[in-house]
Coordinates of C-alpha atoms in Angstrom, one line a residue:
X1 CA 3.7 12.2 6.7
X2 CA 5.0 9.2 4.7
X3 CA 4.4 6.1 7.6
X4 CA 1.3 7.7 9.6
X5 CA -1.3 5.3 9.5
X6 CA -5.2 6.6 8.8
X7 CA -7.9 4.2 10.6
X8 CA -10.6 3.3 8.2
X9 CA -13.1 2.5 11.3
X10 CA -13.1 -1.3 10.3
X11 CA -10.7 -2.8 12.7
X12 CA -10.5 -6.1 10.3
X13 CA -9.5 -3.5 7.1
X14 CA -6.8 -2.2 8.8
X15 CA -5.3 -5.3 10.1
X16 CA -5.2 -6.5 6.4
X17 CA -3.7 -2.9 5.5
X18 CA -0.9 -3.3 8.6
X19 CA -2.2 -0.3 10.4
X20 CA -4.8 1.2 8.3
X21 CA -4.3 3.3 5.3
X22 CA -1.1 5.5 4.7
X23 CA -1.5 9.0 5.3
X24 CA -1.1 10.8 1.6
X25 CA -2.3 8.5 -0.2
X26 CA -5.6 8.1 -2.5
X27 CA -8.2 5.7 -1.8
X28 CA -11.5 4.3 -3.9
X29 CA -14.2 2.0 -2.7
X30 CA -15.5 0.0 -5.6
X31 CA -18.6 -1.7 -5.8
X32 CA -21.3 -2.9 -7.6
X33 CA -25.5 -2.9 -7.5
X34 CA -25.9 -3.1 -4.0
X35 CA -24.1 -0.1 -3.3
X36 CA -22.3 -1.2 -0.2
X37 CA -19.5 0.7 -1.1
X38 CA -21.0 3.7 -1.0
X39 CA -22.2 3.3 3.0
X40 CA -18.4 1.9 3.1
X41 CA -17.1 5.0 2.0
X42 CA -19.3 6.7 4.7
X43 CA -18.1 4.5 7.8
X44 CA -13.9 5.8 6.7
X45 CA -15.9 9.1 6.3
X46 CA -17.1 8.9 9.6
X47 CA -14.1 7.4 11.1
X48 CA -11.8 10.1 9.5
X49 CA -13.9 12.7 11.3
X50 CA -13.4 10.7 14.8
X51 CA -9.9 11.6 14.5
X52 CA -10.4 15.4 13.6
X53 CA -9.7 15.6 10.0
X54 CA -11.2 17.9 7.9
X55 CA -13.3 16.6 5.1
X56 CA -14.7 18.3 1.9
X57 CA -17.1 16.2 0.8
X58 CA -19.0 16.9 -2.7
X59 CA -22.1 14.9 -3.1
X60 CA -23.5 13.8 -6.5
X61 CA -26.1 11.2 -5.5
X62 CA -28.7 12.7 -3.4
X63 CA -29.8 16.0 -2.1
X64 CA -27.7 16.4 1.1
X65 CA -30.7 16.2 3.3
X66 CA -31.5 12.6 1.7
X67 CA -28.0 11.7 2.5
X68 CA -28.3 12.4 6.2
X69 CA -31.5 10.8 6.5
X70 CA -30.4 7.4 5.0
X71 CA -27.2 7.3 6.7
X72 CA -28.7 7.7 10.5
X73 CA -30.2 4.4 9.9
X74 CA -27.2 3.1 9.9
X75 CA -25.6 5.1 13.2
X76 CA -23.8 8.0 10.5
X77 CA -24.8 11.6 12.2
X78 CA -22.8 14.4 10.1
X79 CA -24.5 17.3 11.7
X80 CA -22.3 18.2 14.6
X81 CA -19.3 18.1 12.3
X82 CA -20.6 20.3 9.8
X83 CA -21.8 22.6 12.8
X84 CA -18.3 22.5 14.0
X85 CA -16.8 23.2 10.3
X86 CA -14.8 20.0 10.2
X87 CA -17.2 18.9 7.3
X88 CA -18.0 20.7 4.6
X89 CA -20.8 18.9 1.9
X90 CA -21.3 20.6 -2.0
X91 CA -24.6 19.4 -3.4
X92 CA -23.5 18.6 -6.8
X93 CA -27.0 16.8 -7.4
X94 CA -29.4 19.8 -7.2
X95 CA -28.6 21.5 -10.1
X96 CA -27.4 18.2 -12.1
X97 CA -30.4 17.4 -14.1
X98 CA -31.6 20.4 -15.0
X99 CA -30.9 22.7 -18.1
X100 CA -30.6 26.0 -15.9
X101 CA -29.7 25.7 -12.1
X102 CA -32.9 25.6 -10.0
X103 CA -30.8 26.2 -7.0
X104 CA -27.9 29.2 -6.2
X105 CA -27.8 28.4 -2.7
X106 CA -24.2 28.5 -1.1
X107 CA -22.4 25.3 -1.2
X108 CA -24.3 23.8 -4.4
X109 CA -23.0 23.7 -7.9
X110 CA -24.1 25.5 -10.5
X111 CA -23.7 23.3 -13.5
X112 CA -22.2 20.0 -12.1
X113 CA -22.0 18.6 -16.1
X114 CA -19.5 21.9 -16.6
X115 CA -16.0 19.8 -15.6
X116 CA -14.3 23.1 -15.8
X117 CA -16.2 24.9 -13.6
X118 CA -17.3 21.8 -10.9
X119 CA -13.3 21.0 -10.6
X120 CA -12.3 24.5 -10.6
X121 CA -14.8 24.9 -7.6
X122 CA -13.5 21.5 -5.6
X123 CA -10.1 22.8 -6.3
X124 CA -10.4 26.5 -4.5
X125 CA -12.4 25.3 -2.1
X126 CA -9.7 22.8 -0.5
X127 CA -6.9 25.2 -1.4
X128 CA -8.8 28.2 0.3
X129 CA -10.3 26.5 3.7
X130 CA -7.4 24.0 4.1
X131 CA -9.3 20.4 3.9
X132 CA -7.3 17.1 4.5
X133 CA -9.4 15.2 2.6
X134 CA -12.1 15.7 -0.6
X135 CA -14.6 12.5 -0.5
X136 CA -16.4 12.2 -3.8
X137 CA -19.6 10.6 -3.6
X138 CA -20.0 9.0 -6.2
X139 CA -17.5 9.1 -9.4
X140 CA -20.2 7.2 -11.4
X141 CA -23.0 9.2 -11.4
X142 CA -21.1 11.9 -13.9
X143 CA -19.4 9.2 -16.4
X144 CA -22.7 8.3 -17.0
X145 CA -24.6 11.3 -18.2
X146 CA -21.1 12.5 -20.2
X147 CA -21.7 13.1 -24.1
X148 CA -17.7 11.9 -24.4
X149 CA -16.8 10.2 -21.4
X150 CA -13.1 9.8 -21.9
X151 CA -12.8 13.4 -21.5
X152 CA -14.8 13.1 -17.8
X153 CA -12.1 9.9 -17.1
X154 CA -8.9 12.3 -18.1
X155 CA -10.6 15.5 -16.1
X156 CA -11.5 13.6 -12.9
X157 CA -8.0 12.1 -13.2
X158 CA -6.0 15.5 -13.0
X159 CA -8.6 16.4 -10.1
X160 CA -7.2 14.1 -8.1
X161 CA -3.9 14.5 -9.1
X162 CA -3.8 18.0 -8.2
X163 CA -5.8 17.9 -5.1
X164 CA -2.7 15.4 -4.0
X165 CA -0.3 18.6 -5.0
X166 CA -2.0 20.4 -2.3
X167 CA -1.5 18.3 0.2
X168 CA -5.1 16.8 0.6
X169 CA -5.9 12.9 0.0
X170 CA -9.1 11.6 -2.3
X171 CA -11.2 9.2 -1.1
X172 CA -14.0 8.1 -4.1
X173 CA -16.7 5.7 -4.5
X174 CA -17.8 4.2 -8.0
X175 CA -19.7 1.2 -9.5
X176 CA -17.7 -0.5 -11.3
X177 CA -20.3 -2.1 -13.5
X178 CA -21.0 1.6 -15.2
X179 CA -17.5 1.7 -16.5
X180 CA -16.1 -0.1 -19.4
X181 CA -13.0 -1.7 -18.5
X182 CA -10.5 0.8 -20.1
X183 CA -12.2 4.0 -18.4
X184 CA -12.1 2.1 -14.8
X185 CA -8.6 0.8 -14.9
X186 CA -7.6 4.8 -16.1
X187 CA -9.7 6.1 -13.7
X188 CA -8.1 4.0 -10.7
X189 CA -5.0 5.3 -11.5
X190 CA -4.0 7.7 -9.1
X191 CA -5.9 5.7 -6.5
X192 CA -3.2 3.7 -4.3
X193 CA -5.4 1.9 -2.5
X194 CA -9.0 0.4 -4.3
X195 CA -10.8 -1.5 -1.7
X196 CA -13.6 -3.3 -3.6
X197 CA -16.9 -3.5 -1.4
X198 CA -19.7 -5.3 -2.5
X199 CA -22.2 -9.1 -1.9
X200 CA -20.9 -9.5 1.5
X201 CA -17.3 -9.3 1.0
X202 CA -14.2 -6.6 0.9
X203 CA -11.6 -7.1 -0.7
X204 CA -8.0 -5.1 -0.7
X205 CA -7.6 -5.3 -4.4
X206 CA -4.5 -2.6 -4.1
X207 CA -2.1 -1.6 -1.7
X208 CA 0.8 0.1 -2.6
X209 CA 2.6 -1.7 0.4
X210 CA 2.6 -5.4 1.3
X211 CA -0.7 -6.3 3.6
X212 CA 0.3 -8.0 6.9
X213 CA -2.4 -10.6 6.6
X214 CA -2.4 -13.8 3.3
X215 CA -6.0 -12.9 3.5
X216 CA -6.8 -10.2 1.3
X217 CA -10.0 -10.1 1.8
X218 CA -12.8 -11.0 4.9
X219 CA -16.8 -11.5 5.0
X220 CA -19.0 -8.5 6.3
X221 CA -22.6 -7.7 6.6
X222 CA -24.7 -4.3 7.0
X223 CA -25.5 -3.1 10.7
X224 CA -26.8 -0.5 12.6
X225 CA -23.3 0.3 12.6
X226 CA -22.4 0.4 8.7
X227 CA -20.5 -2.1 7.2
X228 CA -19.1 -5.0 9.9
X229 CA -17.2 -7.8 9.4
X230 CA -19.0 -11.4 10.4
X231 CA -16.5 -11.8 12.5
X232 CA -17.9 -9.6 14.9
X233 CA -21.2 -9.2 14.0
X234 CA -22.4 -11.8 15.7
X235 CA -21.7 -11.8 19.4
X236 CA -25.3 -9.4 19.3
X237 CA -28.5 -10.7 18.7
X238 CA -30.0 -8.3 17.0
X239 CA -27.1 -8.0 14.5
X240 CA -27.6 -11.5 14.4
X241 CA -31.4 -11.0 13.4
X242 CA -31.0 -8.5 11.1
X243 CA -28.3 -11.0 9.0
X244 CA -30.9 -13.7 8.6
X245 CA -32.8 -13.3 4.9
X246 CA -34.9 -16.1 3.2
X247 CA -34.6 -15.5 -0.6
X248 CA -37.6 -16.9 -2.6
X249 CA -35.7 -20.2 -3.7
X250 CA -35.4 -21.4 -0.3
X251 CA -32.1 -20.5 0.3
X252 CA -31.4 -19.0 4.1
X253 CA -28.3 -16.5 4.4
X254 CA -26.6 -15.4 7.8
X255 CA -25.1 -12.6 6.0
X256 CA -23.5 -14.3 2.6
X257 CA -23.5 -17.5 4.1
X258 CA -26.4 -20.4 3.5
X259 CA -27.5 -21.8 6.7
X260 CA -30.3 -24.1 8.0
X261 CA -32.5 -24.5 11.1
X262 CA -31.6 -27.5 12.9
X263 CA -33.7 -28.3 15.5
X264 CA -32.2 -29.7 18.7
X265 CA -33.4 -33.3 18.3
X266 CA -31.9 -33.9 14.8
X267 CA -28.3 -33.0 16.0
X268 CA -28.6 -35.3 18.5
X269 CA -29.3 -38.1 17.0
X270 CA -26.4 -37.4 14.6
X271 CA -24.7 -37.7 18.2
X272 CA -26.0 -40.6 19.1
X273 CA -25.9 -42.6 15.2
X274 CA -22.6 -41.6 15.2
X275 CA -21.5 -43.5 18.8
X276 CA -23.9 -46.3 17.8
X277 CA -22.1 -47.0 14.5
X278 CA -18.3 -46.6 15.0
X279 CA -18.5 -47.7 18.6
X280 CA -17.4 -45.0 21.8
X281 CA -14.0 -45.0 21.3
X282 CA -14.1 -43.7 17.3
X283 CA -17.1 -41.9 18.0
X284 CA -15.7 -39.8 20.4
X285 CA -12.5 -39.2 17.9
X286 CA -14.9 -38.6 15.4
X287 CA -16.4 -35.7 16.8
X288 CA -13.5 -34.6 18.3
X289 CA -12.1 -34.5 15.0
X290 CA -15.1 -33.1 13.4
X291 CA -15.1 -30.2 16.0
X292 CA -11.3 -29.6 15.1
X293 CA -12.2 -29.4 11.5
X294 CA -15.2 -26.6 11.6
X295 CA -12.7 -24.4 13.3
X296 CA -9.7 -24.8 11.4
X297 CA -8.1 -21.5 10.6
X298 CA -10.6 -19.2 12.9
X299 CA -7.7 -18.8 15.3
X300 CA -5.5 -17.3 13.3
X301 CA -8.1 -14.9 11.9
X302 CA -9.4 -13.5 15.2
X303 CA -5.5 -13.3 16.1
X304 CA -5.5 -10.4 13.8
X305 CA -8.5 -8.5 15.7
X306 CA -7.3 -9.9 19.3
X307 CA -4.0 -9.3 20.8
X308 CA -4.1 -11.9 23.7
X309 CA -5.9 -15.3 23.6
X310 CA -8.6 -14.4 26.6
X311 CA -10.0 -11.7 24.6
X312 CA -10.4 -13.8 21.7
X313 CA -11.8 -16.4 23.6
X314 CA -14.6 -14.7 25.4
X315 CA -15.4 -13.3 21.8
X316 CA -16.2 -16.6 20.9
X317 CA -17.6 -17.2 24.0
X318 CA -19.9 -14.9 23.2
X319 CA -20.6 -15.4 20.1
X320 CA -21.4 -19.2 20.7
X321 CA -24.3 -17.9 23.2
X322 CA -25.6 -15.5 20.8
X323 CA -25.9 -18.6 18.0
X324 CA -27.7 -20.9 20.5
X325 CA -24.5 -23.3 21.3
X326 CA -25.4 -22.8 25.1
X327 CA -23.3 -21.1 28.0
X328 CA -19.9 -21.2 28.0
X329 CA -17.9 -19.7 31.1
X330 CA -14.2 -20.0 32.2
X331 CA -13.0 -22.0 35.4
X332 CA -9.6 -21.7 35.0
X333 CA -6.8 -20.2 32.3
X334 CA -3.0 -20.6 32.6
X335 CA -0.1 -20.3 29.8
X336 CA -0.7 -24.2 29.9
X337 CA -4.0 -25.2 30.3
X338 CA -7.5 -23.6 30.1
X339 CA -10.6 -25.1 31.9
X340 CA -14.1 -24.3 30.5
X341 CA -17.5 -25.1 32.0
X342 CA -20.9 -25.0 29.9
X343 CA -24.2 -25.3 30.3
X344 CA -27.3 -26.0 28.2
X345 CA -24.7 -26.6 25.1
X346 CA -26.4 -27.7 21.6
X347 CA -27.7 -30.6 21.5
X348 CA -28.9 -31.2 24.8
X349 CA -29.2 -35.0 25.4
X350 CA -30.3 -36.8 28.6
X351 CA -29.3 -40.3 30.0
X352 CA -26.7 -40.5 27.6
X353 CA -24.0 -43.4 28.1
X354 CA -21.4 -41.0 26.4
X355 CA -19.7 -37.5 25.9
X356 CA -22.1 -35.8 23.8
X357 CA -20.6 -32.1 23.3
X358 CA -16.8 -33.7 22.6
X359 CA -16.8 -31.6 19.3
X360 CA -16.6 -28.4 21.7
X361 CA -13.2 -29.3 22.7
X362 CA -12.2 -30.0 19.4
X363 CA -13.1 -26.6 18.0
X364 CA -11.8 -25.3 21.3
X365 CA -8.7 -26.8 21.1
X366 CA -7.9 -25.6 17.1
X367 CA -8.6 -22.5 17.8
X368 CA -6.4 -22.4 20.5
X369 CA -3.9 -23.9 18.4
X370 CA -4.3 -21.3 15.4
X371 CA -3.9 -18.7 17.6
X372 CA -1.2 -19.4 19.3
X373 CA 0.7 -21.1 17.0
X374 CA 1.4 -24.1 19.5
X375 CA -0.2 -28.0 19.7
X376 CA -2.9 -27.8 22.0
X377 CA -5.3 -30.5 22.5
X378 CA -8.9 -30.8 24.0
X379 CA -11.3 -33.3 26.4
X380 CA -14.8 -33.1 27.7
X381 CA -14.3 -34.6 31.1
X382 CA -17.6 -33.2 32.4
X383 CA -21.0 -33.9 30.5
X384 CA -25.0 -33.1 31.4
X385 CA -25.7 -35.6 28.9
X386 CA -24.5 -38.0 31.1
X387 CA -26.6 -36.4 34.3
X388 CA -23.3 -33.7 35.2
X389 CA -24.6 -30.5 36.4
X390 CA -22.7 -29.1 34.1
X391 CA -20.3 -30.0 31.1
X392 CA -16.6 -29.5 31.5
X393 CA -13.5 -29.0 29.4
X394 CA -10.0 -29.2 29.9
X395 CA -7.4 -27.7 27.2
X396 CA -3.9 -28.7 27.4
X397 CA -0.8 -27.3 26.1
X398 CA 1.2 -30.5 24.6
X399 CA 4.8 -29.6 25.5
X400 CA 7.6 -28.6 23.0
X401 CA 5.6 -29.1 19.8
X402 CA 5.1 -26.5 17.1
X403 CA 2.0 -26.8 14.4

C-alpha cells in the first residue's frame, strides 16, 4: 500500500530513501564492470525474503547452481526459501546460447531469445502462484545478443509495466555501459527508483520522493556480508583486512579510499615538530584544531544510522580500536558532559613535556557537535605521554549556543 516502506537490508540505503523503498514501486540497480550491483541486487533480494515476501526470480547470468555457489561466499543462502516456496528461480541461461534447447527441465526457459514466449512465461507464472516481486537478473545479458535491440528495450518495458498491473513490483539489475544512452534512459522508465552501484559507491540517482538525507550517495565495500557501507565496515578486523588492496602503481586502498602505513614513530614526531615549532600553547590548538577538522561532518552522517549519541559513540569507539588508534573506554556520560579514558592511543610517546593525543578531543568534540547539533568542545586533561596511567578526556557542552 501507497506509504509502506520495503527495507533494502542496507541500513545506510534506507536512511537516504526515508524508510526504505515504497512498497509498489519498481526498482533497478545499475552498475558497471565490477558487477557490484548485481551482489547489490542480491542483498535487497535477500533482505526482501527476511521479511516474507515472495520473489520470482528469473536468472539470465549463470546456471542457478553457479549462482548459489558464488553468492554463499558472500553470506547469501537461497536454499531454505526455495525449499519453503517463497523463492522461485527460472534459469533463463541454460537454453540461451543454444540453437535448440539442451534442457526441458521444469523451471528453465525454452528459448530465452523468444521475447514472446520468455515474457509470456514470467507473466503467468506471477499471475498464477501469486509473487510480490519478479527480480530479473540481469537486463543486460539479452540487449546484447538482440538482432534489433529497440524491440528487446520496448518488450522488457511493457514487462514491467504489466507485471506492476498485477500487483507485483520489479526489481532489475543492468550494466549500464552495454546500453547506448537512448535504450538505457527508455529502459529505466518504469523504474521509480535506480540505485546506481558500482567502484565503491551507491548512489540514489532516483527517487520518486524527496530523500531525507543532502547526501545522496555514501561509500561501501564488499564483505562477507554483501555490499556494506564503510561506515560500518570497519569496527571488524577482518572486514577491515579484506578492504585493504595494493594495486601495482603503489597505490593502497581501504576500500575506495588511498591510505598509507604510518608507523608509530613518524606520527610522533609530527607531534612533537609541531609543539617545537609553534610553541605549547599553538601547538596544542593546532592539533586540537586539526583533530576537529578530520572529523567534520562524521557526526551528522552516523546520526542517520544511530538514534542516540552513546550508540554512535561506542561505534566509533570501536572502530578507532579496530584501526589501531588505541583503547578508548567511557568514564562518565551526562546530557552535558562526557568523560573518556584511553589507553595505548596512536602515537604512543614517553617523557613527553606536553599533551600528545589533543587531536582526540578534537575529533571527539566535532563529532559530538555534528551529531547533536549543539557547541561542544573538547580537552585532554590526562596523558601517558606525560607518564599518566592512562590518557583522559573531558567533553563539555558550551551552554546556549547552536552550530
Amino acid at each position: 500500500m501507497e506509504g509502506e516502506f520495503i527495507k533494502s537490508g542496507v541500513e545506510r540505503l534506507d536512511q537516504i530513501l526515508g524508510g526504505g523503498f515504497r512498497k509498489g514501486y519498481n526498482v533497478a540497480v545499475v552498475g558497471g564492470l565490477d558487477g557490484d550491483n548485481v551482489l547489490f541486487l542480491h542483498n535487497l533480494v535477500y533482505s526482501l525474503l527476511s521479511q516474507d515476501y515472495r520473489i520470482l526470480l528469473v536468472e539470465f547470468r549463470q546456471e542457478p547452481s553457479h549462482l548459489f555457489s558464488w553468492l554463499k561466499s558472500f553470506g547469501i543462502d537461497y536454499e531454505k526459501a526455495v525449499e519453503e516456496g517463497k523463492l522461485k528461480i527460472i534459469d533463463g541461461f541454460s537454453n540461451l546460447y543454444f540453437p535448440t534447447p539442451i534442457s526441458k527441465e521444469e523451471n528453465v526457459l525454452p528459448n530465452p531469445l523468444d521475447l514472446s514466449i520468455t515474457t509470456a512465461l514470467i507473466r503467468d507464472s506471477i499471475v498464477r502462484d501469486s509473487y510480490n516481486f519478479l527480480v530479473l537478473d540481469d537486463l543486460s545479458i539479452l540487449y546484447t545478443l538482440q538482432a534489433d535491440p529497440k524491440v528487446y528495450v520496448r518488450v522488457m518495458v511493457r514487462l514491467v509495466n504489466s507485471i506492476k498491473k498485477f500487483g507485483a513490483q520489479t526489481i532489475a539489475s543492468l550494466n549500464s555501459d552495454v546500453f547506448s544512452s537512448k535504450d538505457l534512459a527508455t529502459l529505466l522508465v518504469p523504474f521509480e527508483y535506480v540505485i546506481d552501484v558500482r567502484e565503491g559507491t551507491a548512489k540514489v540517482a532516483r527517487s520518486p520522493y524527496p530523500l531525507s538525507s543532502p547526501q545522496n550517495c555514501f561509500p561501501y565495500t564488499k564483505a562477507k556480508n554483501g555490499i556494506v557501507p564503510l561506515s560500518e565496515a570497519y569496527e571488524n578486523l577482518e572486514v577491515l583486512k579484506n578492504s585493504l588492496k595494493l594495486d601495482d602503481e603503489g597505490n593502497l586502498w581501504l576500500g575506495t579510499e588511498r591510505v598509507q602505513i604510518v608507523v608509530e614513530e613518524s606520527e610522533a614526531s609530527l607531534v612533537e615538530f609541531v609543539y617545537n615549532y609553534l610553541g605549547p600553547e599553538e601547538g596544542e590548538r593546532f592539533l586540537y584544531l586539526w583533530g576537529k577538522w578530520e572529523f567534520k561532518g562524521y557526526g551528522s552522517l552516523i546520526r542517520k544510522k544511530h538514534e542516540n549519541l552513546e550508540d554512535a559513540l561506542m561505534g566509533l569507539l570501536s572502530t578507532t580500536k579496530v584501526l589501531g588508534g588505541g583503547h578508548l573506554e567511557f568514564v562518565q556520560m551526562t546530557d552535558e558532559l562526557i568523560v573518556l579514558r584511553g589507553k595505548n592511543l596512536f602515537p604512543r610517546i614517553e617523557r613527553f613535556p606536553y599533551h600528545a593525543h589533543v587531536n582526540y578531543a578534537g575529533a571527539i568534540a566535532q563529532f559530538v557537535e555534528d551529531f547533536t547539533g549543539e557547541k561542544w568542545e573538547g580537552k585532554e586533561v590526562r596523558c601517558q605521554g606525560q607518564g599518566a596511567s592512562h590518557c583522559e578526556f573531558v567533553i563539555k557542552k558550551v551552554k546556549d549556543k547552536r552550530i
